[in-house]
Coordinates of C-alpha atoms and ligand atoms in Angstrom, one line a residue:
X15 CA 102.0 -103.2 -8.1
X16 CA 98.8 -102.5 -6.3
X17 CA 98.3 -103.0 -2.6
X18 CA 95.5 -105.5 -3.3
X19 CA 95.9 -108.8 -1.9
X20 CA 96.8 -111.2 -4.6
X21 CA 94.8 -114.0 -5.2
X22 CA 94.7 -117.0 -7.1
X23 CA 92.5 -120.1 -7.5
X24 CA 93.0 -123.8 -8.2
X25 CA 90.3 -125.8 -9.7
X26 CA 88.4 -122.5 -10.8
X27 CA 86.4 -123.7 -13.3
X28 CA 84.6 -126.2 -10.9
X29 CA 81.1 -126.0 -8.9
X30 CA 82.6 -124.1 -5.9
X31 CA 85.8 -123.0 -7.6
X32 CA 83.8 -120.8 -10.4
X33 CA 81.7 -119.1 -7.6
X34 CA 85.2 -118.3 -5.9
X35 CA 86.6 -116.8 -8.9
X36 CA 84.2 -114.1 -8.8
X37 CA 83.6 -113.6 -5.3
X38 CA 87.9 -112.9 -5.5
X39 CA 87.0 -110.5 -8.8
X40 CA 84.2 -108.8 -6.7
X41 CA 86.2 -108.3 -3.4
X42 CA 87.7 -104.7 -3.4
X43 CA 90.8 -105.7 -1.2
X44 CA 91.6 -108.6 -3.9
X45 CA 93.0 -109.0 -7.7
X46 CA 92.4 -112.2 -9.0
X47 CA 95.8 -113.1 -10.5
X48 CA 95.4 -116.5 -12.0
X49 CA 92.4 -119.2 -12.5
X50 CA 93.7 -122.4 -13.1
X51 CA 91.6 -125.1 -14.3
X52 CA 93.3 -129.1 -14.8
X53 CA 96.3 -129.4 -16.5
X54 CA 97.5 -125.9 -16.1
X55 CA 101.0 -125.5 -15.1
X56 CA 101.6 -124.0 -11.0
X57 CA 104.2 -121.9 -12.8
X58 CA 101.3 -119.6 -13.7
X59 CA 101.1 -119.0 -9.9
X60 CA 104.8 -117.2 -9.2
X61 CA 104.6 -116.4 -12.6
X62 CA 101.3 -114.4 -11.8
X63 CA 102.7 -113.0 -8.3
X64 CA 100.3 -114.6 -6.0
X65 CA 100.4 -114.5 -2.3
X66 CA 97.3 -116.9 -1.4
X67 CA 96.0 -119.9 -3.5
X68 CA 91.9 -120.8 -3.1
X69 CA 92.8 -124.5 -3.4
X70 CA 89.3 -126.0 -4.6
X71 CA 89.9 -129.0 -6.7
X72 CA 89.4 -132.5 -5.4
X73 CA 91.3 -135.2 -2.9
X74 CA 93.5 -136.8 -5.2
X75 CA 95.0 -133.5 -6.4
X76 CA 95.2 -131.5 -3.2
X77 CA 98.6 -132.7 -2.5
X78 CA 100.7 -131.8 -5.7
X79 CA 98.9 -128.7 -5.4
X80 CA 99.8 -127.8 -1.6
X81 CA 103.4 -129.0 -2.5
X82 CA 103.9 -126.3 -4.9
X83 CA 101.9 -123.3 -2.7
X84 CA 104.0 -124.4 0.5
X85 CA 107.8 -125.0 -1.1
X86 CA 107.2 -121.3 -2.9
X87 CA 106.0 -119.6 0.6
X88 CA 102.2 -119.1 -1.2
X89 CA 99.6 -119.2 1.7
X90 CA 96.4 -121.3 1.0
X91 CA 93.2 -121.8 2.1
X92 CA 91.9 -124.5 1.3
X93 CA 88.1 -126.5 0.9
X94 CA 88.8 -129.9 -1.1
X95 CA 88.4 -132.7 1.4
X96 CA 89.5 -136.1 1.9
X97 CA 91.8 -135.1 4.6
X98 CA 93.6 -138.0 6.6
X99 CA 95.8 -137.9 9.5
X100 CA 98.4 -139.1 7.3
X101 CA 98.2 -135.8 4.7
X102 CA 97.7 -133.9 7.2
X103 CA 101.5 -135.0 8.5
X104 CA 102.6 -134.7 5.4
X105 CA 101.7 -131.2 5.1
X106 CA 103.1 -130.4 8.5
X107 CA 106.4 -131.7 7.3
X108 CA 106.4 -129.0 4.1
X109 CA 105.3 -126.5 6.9
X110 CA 107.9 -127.0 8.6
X111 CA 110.7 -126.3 6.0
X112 CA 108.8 -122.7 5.1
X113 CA 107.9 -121.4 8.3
X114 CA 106.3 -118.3 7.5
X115 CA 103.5 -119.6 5.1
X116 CA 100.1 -120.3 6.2
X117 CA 97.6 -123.4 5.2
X118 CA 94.0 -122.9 6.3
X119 CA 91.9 -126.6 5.6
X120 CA 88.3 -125.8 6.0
X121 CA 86.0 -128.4 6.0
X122 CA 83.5 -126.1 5.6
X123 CA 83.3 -122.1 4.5
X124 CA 79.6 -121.8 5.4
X125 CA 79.3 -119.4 8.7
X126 CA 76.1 -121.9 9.4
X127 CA 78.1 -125.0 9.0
X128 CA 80.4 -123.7 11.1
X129 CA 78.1 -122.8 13.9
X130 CA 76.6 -126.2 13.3
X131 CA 79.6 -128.1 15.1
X132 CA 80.2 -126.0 17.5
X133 CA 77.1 -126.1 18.6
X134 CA 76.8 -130.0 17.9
X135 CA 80.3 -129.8 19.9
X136 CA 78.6 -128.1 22.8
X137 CA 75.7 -130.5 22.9
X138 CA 77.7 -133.5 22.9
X139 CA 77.9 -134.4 26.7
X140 CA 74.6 -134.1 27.5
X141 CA 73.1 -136.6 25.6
X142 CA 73.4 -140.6 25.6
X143 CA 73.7 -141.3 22.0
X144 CA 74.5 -139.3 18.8
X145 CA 74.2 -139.8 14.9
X146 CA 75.7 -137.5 11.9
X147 CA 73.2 -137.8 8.5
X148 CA 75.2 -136.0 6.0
X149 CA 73.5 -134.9 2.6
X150 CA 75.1 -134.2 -0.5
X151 CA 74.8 -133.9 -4.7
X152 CA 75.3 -136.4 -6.8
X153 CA 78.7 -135.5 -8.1
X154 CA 80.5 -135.4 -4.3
X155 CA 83.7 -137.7 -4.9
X156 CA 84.2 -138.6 -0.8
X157 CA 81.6 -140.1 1.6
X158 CA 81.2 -139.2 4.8
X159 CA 82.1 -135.6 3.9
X160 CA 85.0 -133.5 5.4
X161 CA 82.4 -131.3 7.2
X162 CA 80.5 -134.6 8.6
X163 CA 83.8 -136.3 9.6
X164 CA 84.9 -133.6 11.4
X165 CA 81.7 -132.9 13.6
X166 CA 81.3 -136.7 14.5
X167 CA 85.2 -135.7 15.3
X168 CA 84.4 -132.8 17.8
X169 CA 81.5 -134.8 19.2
X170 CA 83.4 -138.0 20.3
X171 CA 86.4 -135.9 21.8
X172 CA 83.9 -133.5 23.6
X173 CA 82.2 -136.9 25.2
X174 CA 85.1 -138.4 25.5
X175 CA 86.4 -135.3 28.1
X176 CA 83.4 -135.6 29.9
X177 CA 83.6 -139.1 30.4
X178 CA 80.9 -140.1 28.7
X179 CA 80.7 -144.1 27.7
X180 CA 81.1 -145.1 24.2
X181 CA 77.8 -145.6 22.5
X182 CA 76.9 -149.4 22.6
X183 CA 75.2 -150.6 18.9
X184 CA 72.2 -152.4 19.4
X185 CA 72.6 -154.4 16.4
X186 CA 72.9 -157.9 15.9
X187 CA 71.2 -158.6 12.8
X188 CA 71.8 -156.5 9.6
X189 CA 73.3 -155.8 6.6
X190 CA 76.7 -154.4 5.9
X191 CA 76.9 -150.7 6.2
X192 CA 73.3 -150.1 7.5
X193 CA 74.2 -148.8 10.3
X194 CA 76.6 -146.1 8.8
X195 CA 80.6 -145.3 8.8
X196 CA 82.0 -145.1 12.3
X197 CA 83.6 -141.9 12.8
X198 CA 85.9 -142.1 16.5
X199 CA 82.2 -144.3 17.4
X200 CA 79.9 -141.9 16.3
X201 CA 78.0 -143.4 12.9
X202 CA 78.0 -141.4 9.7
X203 CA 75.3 -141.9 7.5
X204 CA 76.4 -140.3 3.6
X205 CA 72.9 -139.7 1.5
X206 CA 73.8 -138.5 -2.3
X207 CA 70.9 -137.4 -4.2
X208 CA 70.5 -135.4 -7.7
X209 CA 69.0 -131.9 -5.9
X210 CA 70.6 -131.7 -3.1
X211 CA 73.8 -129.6 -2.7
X212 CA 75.4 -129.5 1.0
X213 CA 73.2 -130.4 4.1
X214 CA 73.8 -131.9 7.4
X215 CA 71.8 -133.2 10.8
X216 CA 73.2 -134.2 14.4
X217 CA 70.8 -136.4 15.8
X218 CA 70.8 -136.4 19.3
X219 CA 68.9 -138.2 22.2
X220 CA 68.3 -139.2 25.7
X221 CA 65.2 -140.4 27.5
X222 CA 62.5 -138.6 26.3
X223 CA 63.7 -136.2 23.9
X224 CA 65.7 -135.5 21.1
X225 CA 67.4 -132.7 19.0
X226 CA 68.6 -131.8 16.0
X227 CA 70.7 -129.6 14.9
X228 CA 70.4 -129.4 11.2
X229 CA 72.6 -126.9 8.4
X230 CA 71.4 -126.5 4.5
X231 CA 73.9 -125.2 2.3
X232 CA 71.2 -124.2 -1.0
X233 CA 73.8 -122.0 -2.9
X234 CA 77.6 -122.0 -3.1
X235 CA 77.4 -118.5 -2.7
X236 CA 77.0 -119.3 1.0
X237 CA 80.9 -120.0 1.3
X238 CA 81.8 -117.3 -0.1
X239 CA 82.0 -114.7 2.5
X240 CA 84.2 -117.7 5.1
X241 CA 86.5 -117.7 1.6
X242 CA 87.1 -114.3 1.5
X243 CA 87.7 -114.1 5.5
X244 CA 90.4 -116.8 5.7
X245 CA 92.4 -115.0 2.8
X246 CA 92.1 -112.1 4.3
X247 CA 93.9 -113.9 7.7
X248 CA 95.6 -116.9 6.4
X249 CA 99.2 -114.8 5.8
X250 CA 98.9 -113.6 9.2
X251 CA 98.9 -117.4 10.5
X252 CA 101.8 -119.5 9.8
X253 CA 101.7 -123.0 9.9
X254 CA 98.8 -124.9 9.6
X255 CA 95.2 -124.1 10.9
X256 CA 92.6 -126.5 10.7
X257 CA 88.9 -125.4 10.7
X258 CA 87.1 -121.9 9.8
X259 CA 86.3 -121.1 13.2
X260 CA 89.7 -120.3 14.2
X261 CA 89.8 -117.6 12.2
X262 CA 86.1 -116.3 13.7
X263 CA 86.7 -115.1 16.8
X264 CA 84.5 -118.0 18.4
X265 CA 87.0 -119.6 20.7
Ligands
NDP309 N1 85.2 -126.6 2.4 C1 84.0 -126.2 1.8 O1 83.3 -125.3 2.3 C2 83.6 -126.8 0.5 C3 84.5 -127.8 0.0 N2 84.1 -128.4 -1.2 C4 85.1 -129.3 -1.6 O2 85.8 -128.7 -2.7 C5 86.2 -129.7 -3.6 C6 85.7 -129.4 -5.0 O3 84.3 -129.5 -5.0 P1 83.4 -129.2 -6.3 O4 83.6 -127.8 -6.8 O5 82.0 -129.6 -6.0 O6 84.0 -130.2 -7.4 P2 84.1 -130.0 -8.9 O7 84.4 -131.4 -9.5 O8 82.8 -129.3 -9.4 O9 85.3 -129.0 -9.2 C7 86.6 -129.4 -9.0 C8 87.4 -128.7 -10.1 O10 88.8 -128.9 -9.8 C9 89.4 -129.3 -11.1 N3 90.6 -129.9 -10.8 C10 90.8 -131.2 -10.4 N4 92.2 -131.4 -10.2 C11 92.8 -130.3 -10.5 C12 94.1 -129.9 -10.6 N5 95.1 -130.7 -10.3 N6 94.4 -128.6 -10.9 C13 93.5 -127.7 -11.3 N7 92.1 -128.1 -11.3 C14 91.8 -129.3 -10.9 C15 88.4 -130.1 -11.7 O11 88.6 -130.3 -13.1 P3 88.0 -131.5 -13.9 O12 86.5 -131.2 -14.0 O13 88.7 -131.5 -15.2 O14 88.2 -132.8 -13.1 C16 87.1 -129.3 -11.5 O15 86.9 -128.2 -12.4 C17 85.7 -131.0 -3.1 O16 86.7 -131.7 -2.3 C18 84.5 -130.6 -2.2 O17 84.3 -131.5 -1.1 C19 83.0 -128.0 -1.9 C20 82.2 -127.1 -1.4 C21 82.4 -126.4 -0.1
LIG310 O1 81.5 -131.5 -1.9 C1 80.8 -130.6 -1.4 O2 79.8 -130.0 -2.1 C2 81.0 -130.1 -0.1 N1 82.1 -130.5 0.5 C3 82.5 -130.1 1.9 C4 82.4 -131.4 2.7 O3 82.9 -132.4 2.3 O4 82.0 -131.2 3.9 C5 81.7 -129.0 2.4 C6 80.2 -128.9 2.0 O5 79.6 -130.0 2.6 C7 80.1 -129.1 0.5

């Protein structure tokens, strides 16, 4: 057996998933050991002999999938959103009973992205109100995205820890939803547009000024390289992580 690491990915034949398959086939540490698409059997994965799962496949089948990864000690890092408190728990629990596997959930692979809430996160207490404008293809099956969810997130708690008061909505007058989804009290706005891939902007502002902090994701090539990194890292963490930027040296 070779001493590459071996890899495997779930929903490879998908927008992100393809691009992960042959970032895995062009990474010199890595042997892609299985690509499976919907409706291939899991077996395939201790079949195949693989140590870390690229879970890419959407919210309603993340689940079954971590099930399988977790109770046969497989690491996984994994992109698909639509996380909940709840799953999250739930995942915890399988943790729990196999104590040496690792579960990275990034909401986001893209270095920019990353960079993006923690710099929204630093920004946060100094300004009186906040809004998250989230842009996405056409073909995106959760609204606001995980990426979006989590920044409005890391905003609220960083304002929250400086003691900051909860932002009041002017509204009275409007129709339903026009003023966003409210994320911890910080509104989400979800665009989907045929064009667009991945794209995000904080709005802040205070008397007199504003700023945004804006991320375009143009290729999915661009989470490729925060892919690679947490399957690289994701054995040596146990249990689960949540968010890329653990695994960056940022904190
Ligand atoms: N964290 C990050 O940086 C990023 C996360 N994402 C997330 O990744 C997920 C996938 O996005 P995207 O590639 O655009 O979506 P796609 O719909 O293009 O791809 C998902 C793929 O997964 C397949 N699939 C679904 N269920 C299963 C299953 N049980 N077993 C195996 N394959 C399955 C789908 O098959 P079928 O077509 O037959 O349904 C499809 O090929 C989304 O949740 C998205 O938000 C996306 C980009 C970046
Ligand atoms: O569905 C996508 O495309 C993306 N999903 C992630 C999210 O929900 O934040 C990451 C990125 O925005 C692309």
């Amino acid at each position: 057996m070779s001493s590459k690491l071996r890899v495997a990915v779930i929903g490879a034949g998908g927008r992100i998933g393809s691009e992960a398959v042959r970032a895995v086939e062009a990474a010199d540490d890595m042997e892609l050991v299985a690509a499976l698409g919907r409706g291939d059997s899991l077996d395939v994965l201790t079949a195949a002999g693989a140590e870390v799962v690229v879970e890419l496949t959407h919210p309603d089948s993340v689940m079954g999938n971590l099930e399988f990864c977790v109770r046969h000690g497989i690491h996984a890092v994994v992109g698909t959103t639509g996380w909940t408190e709840e799953r999250l728990a739930t995942l915890r629990g399988w943790l729990a009973e196999s104590p040496s596997t690792g579960v990275l959930i990034a909401p986001n692979f893209s270095i920019g992205a990353v960079l993006g809430m923690k710099f929204a996160q630093l920004a946060a207490r100094f300004f009186e109100s906040v809004e998250v404008v989230e842009l996405h293809h056409r073909g995106k099956a959760d609204a606001p995205s995980g990426t979006a969810t989590r920044t409005a997130q890391l905003i609220a708690a960083a304002r929250e820890k400086a003691g900051i008061a909860p932002q009041q909505d002017p509204t009275t007058h409007g129709l339903e939803g026009a003023r966003g989804a409210d994320v911890d009290g910080v509104p989400v706005h979800a665009v989907r547009l045929r064009g667009l891939l991945a794209h995000q902007e904080v709005l802040f502002g205070d008397t007199g000024e504003t700023l945004t902090i804006r991320h375009d994701s143009l290729h999915h090539s661009c989470f490729m390289p925060g892919i690679l990194l947490a399957a690289r890292r994701v054995g040596e963490v146990p249990g689960l992580t949540f968010g890329l930027e653990h695994f960056m040296d940022l904190d």
